[in-house]
Coordinates of C-alpha atoms and ligand atoms in Angstrom, one line a residue:
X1 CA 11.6 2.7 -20.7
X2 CA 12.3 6.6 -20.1
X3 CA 12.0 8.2 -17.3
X4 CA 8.9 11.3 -18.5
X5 CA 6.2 8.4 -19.1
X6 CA 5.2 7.7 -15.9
X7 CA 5.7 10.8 -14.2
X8 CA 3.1 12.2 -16.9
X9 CA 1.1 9.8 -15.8
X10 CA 1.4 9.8 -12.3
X11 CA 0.7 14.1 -13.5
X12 CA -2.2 13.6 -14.5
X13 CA -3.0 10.9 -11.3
X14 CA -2.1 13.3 -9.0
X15 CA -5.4 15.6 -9.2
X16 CA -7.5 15.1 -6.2
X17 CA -4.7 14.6 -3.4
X18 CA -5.2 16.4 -0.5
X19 CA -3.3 19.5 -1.3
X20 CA -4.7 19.3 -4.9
X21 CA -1.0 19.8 -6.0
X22 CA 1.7 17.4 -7.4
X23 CA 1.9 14.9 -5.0
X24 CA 3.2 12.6 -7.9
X25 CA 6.7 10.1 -7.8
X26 CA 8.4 8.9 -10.7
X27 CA 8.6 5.4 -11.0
X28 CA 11.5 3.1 -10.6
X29 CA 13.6 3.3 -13.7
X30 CA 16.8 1.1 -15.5
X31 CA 19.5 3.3 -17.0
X32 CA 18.9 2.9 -20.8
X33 CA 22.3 2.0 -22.5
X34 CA 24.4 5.4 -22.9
X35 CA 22.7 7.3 -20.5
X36 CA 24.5 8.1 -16.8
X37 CA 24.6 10.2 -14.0
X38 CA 23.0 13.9 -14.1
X39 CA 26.4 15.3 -14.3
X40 CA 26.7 13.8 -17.5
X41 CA 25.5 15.7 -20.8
X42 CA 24.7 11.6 -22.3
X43 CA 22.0 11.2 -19.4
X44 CA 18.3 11.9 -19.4
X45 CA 16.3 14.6 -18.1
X46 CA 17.0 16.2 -15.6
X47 CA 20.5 16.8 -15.7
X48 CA 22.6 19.5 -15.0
X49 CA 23.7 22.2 -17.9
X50 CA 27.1 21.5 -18.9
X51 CA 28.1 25.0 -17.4
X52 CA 27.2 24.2 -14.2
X53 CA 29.3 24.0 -11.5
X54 CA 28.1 20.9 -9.3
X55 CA 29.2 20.6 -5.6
X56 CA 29.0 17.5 -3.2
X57 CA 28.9 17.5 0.8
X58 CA 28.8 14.1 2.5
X59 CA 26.2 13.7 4.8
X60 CA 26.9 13.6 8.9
X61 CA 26.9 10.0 9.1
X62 CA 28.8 9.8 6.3
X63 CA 26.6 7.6 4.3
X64 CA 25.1 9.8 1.6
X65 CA 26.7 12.0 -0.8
X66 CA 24.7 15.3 -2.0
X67 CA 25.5 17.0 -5.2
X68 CA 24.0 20.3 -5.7
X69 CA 24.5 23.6 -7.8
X70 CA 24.1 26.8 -7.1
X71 CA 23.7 28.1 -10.7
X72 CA 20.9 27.6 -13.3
X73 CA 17.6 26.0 -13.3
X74 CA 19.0 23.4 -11.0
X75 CA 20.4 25.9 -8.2
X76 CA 19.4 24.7 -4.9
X77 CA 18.2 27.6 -2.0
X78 CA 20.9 30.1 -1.2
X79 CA 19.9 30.1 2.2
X80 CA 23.0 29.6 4.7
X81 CA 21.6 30.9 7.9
X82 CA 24.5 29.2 9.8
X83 CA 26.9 30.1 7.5
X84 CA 28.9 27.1 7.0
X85 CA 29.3 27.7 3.3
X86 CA 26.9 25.1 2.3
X87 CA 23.3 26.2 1.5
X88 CA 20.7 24.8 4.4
X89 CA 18.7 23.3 2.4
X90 CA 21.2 20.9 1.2
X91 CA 21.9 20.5 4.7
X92 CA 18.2 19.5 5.4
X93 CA 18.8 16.8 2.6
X94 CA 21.6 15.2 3.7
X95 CA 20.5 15.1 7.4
X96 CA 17.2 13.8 6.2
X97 CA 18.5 10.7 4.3
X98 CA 20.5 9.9 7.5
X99 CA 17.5 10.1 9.3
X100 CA 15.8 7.7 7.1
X101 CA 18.6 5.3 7.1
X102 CA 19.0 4.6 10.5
X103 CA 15.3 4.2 10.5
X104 CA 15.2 1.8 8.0
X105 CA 18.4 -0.2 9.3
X106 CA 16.4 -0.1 12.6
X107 CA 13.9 -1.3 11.4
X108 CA 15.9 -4.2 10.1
X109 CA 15.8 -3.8 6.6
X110 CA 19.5 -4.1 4.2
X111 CA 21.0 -0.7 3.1
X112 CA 22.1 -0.1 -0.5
X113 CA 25.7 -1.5 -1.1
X114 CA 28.4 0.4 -2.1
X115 CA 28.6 1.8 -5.4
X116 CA 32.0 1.9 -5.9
X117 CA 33.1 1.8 -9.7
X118 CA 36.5 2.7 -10.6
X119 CA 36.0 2.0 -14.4
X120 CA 32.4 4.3 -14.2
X121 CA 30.8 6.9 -12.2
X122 CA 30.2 6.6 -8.7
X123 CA 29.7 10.0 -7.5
X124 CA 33.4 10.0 -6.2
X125 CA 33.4 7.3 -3.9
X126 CA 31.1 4.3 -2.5
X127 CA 28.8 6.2 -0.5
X128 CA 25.1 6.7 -1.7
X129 CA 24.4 9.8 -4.0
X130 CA 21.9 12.0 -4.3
X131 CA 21.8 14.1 -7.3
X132 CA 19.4 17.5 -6.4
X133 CA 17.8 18.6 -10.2
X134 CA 15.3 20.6 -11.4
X135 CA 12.1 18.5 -12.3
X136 CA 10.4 21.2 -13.8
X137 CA 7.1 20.0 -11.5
X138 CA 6.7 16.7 -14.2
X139 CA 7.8 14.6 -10.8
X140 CA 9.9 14.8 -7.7
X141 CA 11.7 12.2 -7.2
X142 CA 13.9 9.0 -8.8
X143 CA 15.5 6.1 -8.0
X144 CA 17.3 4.8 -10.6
X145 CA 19.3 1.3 -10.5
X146 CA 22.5 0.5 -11.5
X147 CA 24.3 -2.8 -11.4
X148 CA 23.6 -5.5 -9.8
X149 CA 26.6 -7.5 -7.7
X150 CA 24.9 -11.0 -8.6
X151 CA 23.4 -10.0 -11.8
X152 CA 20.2 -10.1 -10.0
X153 CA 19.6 -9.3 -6.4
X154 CA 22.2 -6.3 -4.4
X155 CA 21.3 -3.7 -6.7
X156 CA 23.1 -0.4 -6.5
X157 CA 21.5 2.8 -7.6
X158 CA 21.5 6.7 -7.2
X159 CA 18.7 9.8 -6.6
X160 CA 17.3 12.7 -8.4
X161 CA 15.6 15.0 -5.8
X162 CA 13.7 18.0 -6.7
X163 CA 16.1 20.5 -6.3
X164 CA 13.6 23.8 -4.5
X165 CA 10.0 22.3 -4.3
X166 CA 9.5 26.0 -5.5
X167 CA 5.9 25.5 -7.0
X168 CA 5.0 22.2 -5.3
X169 CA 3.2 22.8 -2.5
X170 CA 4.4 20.8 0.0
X171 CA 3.6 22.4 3.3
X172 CA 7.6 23.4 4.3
X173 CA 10.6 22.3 2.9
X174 CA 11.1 19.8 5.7
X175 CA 8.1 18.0 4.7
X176 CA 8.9 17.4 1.4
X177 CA 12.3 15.9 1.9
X178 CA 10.9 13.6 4.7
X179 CA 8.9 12.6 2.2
X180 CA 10.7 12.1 -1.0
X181 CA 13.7 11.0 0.6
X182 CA 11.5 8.1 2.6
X183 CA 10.2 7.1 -0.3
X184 CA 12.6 7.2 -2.7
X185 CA 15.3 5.8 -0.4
X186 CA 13.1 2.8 0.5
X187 CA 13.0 1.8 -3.8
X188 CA 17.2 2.1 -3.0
X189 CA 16.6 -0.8 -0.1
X190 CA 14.0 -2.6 -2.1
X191 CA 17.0 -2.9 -5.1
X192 CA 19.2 -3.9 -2.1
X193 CA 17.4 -7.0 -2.2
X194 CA 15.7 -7.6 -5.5
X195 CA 14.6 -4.7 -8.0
X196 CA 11.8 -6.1 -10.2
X197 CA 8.7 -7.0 -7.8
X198 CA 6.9 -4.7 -10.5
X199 CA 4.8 -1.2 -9.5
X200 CA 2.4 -2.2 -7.1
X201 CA 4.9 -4.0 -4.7
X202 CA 7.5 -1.1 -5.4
X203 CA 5.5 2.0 -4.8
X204 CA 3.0 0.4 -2.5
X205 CA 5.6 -0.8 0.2
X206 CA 7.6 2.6 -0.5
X207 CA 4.3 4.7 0.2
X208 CA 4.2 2.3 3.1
X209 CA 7.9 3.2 3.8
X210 CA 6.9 7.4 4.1
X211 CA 4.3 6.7 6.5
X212 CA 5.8 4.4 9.1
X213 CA 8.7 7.1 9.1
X214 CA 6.5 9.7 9.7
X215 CA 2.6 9.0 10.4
X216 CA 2.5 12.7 9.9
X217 CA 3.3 12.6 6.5
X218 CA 0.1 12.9 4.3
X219 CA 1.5 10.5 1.5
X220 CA -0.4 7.5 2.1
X221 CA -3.5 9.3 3.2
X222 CA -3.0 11.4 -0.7
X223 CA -3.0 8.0 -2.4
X224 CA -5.4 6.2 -0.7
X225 CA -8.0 7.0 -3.3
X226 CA -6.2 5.5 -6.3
X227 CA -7.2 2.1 -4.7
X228 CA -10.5 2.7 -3.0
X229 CA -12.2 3.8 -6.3
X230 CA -11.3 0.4 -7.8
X231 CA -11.1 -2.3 -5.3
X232 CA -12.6 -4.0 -8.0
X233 CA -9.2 -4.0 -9.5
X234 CA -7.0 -6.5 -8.9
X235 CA -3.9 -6.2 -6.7
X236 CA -2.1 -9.2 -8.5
X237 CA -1.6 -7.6 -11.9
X238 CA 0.3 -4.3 -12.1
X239 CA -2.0 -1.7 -13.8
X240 CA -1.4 -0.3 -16.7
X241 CA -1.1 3.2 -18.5
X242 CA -3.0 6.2 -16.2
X243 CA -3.5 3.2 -13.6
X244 CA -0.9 3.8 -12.4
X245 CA -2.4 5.8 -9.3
X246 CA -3.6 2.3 -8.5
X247 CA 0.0 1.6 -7.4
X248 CA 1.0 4.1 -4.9
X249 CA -2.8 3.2 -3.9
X250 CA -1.7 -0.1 -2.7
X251 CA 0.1 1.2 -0.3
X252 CA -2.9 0.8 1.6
X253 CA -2.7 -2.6 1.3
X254 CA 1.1 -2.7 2.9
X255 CA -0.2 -0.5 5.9
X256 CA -3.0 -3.2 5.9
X257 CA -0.1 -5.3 6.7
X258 CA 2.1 -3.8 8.7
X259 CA -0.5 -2.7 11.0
X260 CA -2.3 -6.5 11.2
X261 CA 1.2 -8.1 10.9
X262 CA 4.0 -5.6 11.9
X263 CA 6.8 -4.1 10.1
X264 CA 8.6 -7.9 10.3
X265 CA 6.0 -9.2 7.1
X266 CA 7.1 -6.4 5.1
X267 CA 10.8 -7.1 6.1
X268 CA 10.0 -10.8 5.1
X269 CA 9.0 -9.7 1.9
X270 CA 12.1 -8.4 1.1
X271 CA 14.2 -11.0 2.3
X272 CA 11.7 -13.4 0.4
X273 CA 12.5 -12.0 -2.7
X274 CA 16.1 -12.7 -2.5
X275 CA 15.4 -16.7 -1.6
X276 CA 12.7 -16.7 -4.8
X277 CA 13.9 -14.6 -7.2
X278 CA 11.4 -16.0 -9.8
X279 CA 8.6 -15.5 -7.5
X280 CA 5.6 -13.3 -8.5
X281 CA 5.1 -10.7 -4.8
X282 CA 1.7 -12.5 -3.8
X283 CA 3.8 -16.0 -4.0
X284 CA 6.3 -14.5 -1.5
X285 CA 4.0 -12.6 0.7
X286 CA 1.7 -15.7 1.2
X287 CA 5.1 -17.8 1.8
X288 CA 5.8 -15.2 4.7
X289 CA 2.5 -15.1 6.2
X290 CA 1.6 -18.9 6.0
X291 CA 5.7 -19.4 7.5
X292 CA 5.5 -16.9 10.3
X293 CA 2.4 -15.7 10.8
X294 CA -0.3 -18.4 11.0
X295 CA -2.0 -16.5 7.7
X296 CA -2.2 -16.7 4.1
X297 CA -2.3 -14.3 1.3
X298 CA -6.4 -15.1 1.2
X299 CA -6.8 -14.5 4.8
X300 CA -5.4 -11.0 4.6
X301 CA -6.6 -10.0 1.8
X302 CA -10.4 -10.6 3.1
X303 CA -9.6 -8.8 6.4
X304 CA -7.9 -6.0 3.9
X305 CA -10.9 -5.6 2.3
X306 CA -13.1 -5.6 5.5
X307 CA -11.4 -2.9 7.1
X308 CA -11.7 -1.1 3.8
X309 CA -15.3 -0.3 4.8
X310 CA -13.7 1.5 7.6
X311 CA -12.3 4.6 6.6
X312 CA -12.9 8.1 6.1
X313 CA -15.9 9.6 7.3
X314 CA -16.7 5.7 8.7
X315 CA -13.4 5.4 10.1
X316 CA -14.4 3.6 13.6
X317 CA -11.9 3.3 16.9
X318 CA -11.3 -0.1 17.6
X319 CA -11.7 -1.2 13.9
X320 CA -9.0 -1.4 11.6
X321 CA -6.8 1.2 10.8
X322 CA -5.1 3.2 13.3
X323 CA -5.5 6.8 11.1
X324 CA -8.5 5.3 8.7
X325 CA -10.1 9.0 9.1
X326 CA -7.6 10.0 6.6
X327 CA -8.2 8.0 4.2
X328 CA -10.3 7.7 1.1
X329 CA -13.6 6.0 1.5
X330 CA -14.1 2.8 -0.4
X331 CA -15.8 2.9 -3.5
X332 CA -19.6 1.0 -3.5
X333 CA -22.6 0.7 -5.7
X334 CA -25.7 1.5 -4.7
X335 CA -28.5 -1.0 -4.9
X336 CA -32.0 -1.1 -3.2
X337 CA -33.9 -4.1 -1.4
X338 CA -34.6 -6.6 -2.9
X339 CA -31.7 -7.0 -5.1
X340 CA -30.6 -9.7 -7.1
X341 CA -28.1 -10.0 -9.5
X342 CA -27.0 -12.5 -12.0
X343 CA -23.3 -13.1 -13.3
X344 CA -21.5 -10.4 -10.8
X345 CA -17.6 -10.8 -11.1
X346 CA -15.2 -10.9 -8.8
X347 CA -11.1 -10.5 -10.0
X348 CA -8.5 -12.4 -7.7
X349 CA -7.6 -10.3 -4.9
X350 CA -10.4 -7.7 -5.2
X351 CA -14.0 -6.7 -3.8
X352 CA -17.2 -6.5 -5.5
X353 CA -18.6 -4.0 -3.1
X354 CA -22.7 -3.0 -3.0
X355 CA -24.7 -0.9 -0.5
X356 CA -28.4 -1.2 0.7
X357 CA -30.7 0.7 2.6
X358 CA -30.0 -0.3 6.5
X359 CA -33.2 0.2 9.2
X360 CA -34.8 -3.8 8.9
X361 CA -34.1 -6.0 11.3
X362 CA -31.6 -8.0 9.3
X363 CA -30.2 -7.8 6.0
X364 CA -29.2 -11.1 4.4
X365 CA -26.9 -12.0 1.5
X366 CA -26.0 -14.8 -0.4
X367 CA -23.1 -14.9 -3.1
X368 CA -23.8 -18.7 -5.2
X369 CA -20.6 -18.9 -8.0
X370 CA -22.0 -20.4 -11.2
X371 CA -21.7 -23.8 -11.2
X372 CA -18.5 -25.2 -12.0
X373 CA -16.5 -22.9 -10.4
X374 CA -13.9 -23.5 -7.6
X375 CA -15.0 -21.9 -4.9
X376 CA -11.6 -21.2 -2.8
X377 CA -11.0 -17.8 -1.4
X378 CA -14.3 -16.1 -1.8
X379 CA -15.5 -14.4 0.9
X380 CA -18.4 -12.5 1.7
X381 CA -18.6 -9.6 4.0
X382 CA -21.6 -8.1 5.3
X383 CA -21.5 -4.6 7.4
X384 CA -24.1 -2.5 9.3
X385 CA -23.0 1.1 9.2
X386 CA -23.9 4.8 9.8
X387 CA -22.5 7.5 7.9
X388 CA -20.2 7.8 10.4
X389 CA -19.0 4.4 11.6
X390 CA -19.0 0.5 11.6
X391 CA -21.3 -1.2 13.8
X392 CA -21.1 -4.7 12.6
X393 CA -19.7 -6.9 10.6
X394 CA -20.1 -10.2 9.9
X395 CA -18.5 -12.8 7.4
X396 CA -19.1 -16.1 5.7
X397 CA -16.0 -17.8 4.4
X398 CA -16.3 -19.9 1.3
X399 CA -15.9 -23.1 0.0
X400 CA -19.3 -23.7 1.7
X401 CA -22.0 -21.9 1.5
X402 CA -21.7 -17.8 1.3
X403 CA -24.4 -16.8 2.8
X404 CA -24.8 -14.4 5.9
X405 CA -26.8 -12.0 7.6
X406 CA -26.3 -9.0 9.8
X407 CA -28.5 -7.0 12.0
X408 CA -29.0 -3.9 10.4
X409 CA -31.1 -2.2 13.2
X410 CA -29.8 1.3 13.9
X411 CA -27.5 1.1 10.5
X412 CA -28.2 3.9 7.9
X413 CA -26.8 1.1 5.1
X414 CA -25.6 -2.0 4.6
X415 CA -22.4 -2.9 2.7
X416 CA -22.0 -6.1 1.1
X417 CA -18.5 -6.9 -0.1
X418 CA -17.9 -10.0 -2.4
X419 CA -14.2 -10.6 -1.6
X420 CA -11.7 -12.9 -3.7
X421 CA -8.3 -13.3 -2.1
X422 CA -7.0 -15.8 -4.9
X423 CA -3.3 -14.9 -6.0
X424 CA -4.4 -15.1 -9.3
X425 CA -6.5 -16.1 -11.8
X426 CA -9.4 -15.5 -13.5
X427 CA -12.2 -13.5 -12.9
X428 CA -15.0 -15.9 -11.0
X429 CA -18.7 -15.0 -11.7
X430 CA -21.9 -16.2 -9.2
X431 CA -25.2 -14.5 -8.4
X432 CA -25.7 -12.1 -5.6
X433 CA -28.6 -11.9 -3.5
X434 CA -29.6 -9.3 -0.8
X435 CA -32.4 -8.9 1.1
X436 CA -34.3 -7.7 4.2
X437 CA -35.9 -9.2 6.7
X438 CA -39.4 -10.3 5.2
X439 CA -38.4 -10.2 1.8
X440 CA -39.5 -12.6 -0.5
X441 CA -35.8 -13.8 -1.5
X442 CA -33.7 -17.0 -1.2
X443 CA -31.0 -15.0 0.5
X444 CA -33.8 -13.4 3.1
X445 CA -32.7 -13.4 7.1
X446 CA -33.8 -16.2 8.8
X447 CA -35.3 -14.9 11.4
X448 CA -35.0 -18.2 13.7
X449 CA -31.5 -17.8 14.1
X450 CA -31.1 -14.3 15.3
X451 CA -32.3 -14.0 18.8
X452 CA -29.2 -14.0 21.1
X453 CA -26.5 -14.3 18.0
X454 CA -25.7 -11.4 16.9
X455 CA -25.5 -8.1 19.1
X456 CA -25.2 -3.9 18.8
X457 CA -22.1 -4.8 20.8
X458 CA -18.8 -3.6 18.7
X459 CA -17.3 -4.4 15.1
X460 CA -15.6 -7.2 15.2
X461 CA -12.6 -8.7 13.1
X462 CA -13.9 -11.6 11.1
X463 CA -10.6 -13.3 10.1
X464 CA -8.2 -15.5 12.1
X465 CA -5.9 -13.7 14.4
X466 CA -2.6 -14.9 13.7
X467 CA -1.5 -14.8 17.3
X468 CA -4.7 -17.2 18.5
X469 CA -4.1 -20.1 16.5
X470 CA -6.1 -22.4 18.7
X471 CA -9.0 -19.8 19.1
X472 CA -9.4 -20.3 15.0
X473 CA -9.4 -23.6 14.7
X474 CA -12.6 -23.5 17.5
X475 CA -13.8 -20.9 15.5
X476 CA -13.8 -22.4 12.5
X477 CA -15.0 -26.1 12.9
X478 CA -18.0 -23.9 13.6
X479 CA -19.2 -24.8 9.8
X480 CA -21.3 -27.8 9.0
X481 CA -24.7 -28.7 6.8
X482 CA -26.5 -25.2 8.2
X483 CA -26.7 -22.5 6.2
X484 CA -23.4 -19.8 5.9
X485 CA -25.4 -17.8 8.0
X486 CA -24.7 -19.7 11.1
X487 CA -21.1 -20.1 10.7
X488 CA -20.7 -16.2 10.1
X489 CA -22.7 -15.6 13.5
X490 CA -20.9 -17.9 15.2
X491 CA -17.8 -17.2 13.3
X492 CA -18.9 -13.4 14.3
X493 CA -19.2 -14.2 18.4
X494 CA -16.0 -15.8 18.4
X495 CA -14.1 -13.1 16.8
X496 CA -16.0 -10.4 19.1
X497 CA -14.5 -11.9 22.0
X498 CA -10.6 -12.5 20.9
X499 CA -11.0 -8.8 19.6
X500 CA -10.5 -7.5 22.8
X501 CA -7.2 -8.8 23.0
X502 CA -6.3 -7.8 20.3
X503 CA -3.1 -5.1 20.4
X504 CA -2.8 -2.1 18.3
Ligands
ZN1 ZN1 8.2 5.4 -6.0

């Protein structure tokens, strides 16, 4: 695999981000055989001319080495406003990494070991080295891996870093290094454990990387759109070709996480990895969360998608994300009342997601999989919104009956969200049903049941709270014979009251 492929890609992904500018990363990439460092004329774009003269500083903490030149396409900033004899800019990068460094070690995650090779290139010495090149504005950034100390896991590795940003866009020079050197250096720590999770669990924790160093940073909120205009796309395959957007879009996911979980489940990824090196990064994340935090990989995944309909313009306080204004809106279709629907598919670990007129009393759904299917993991979501926020939300958890309802008084529209949070598999198909209160339709309110059940009180969080074990199971031996539609209400009143205990 070269390097140019998917930084064309990620090219042509990274229209529509904020800035409308290259906001694009270049994927984690293997040396081919033959190829090397960027001071050597056998290794791949970019690398410097054979002309030019390339420096190194070490960084203050002594962890990172910078090599820059000052001739050429690849000449860094002249600027040397404090006149130490080494351009600020490199200056910026090499504080910058140390920055990110202690952050990451703080936050408890492994640095990269040293690269020490005295039979090949290691920059000079052990420490990590950052190469600054031209990219001529085809990508920004690169991590790419070296050996590995066991073959597989404690993988070493070096960095390509734009070398100006001249054309870019980034805001200031500061904010591009925070940003490529958070990300970048966090594919350096993923290879520290084990390289190979594949592109959704690579860029989507590194996106997640930027953002919990810098909430500032506008990385996550840039990518955010490459996964809510699909989240009928699975997040268990990596994508393929110009999907590849759909990638550093899952980093929505792993703030999902680290916001519901903290940082520790994405640190227990990692670590994960190492004790299942065969094991796909759903396997390892479910492992975690079933281990340490009272979850699952299903669990999350339907509270993922639930605070999904939370962001944007409908980004609500209280409910889910901390900084949900920023990001994209999710993706729905547009259906009116009645509406029924034969054969609607749902892909493991992804939403089927469908909006209705709000302004009845109640709107009612019902989500019957065809016969024969296994019924595990599905979901189904129901939430009363405005244009600008949540007001309810209510959920029926399968393998018994989907069906719920939710008052939609006061709501502009109704969004129904079919939600699988299988692993994998298949694609499951069932027959959706929505409807208003006095609609002729099996999936209609039932009128009897709403007095007193559900409120205009605030959105709730449908799912088990990890930290309230014995609140769930009370919560969830709500089920029985009636319909789904009770268990969601009362599933619904439960959840409204741990909620406000809940810390953010
Ligand atoms: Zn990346």
């Amino acid at each position: 695999m070269t390097a140019g492929v998917p930084t064309l890609l990620l090219l042509l992904a990274g229209a529509g981000t904020p800035r409308g500018l290259p906001h694009e990363r270049e994927a984690v990439v293997g040396l081919a055989a033959g190829s090397g460092r960027p001071t050597s004329p056998a290794a791949p774009a970019p690398r410097y001319q054979p002309e030019d003269t390339v420096e190194s500083v070490v960084s203050p903490g002594e962890r990172f080495r910078i090599h820059f030149t000052r001739q050429g396409p690849h000449a860094v900033p002249a600027a040397d406003a404090d006149g130490s004899g080494v351009p600020d800019f490199v200056e910026r990068v090499a504080s910058t990494y140390e920055r990110v460094a202690t952050f990451y070690a703080g936050l408890g995650f492994r640095l990269p070991p040293d690269d020490t090779n005295p039979t090949g290139d290691d920059g000079g010495d052990g420490r990590f080295d950052v190469y600054l090149v031209d990219f001529a504005r085809i990508g920004d950034g690169a991590f790419r891996q070296e050996t590995c100390l066991d073959g597989v896991t404690r993988c070493t590795g070096f960095m390509l870093q734009e070398n100006d940003f001249a054309g870019y866009g980034y805001p200031s020079d500061a904010e591009a290094v925070d940003t490529l050197a958070s990300h970048e250096f966090f594919h350096a720590v993923q290879a520290a454990y084990r390289p190979g999770l594949g592109s959704i669990a690579s860029e989507g924790t590194a996106v997640w990387a930027t953002e919990r160093f810098e909430p500032a940073l506008d990385d996550l909120e840039g990518f955010t759109r490459g996964y809510m205009l699909t989240p009928d796309s699975t997040l268990a395959l990596d994508p393929a070709g110009p999907g590849v957007a759909f990638s550093y879009g899952a980093g929505l996911f792993f703030q999902f996480l680290g916001e519901r979980y903290g940082d520790g489940v994405l640190l227990a990824l990692l670590e994960e990895s190492v004790r299942q090196p065969e094991a796909r990064w759903p396997v390892l994340l479910d492992t975690c969360l079933r281990r340490d935090f009272a979850s699952s990989f299903d669990a999350a995944f339907a509270l993922f998608a639930t605070w999904n309909l939370g962001t944007g313009p409908r980004a609500t306080t209280g409910f889910g994300y901390a900084r949900g204004e920023g990001y994209a809106p999710v993706t729905t279709t547009s259906v009116g009342l009645p509406h029924a629907q034969e054969r609607v598919r749902v892909a493991a670990a992804a939403s089927r997601l469908f909006e209705v007129p709000g302004g009845a009393s109640f709107v009612g759904a019902s989500f019957e999989p065809e016969p024969g299917t296994d019924p595990a993991a599905l979901h189904l979501v129901l939430a009363a919104v405005t244009d600008t926020a949540v007001l309810r939300v209510v959920t029926a958890d399968g393998p018994d009956a989907l069906r719920a309802q939710v008052a939609a008084g006061g709501a502009t529209r109704v969004v129904v969200a079919v939600v699988d949070g299988r692993m994998e598999g298949l694609g499951r198909y069932g027959r959706l049903c929505i409807a208003a209160t006095g609609q002729a339709a099996s999936c209609a309110p039932l009128e009897a049941q709403d007095a007193g059940t559900v409120d205009a009180g605030r959105p709730v969080d449908p799912i088990d709270d990890p930290r309230t074990p014995a609140d769930d199971g009370g919560c969830q031996a709500a089920g029985g014979p009636l319909a789904g539609a009770l268990v969601a209400l009362l599933l619904g009143g439960c959840l409204r009251a741990r909620r406000r205990s809940r810390a953010r």
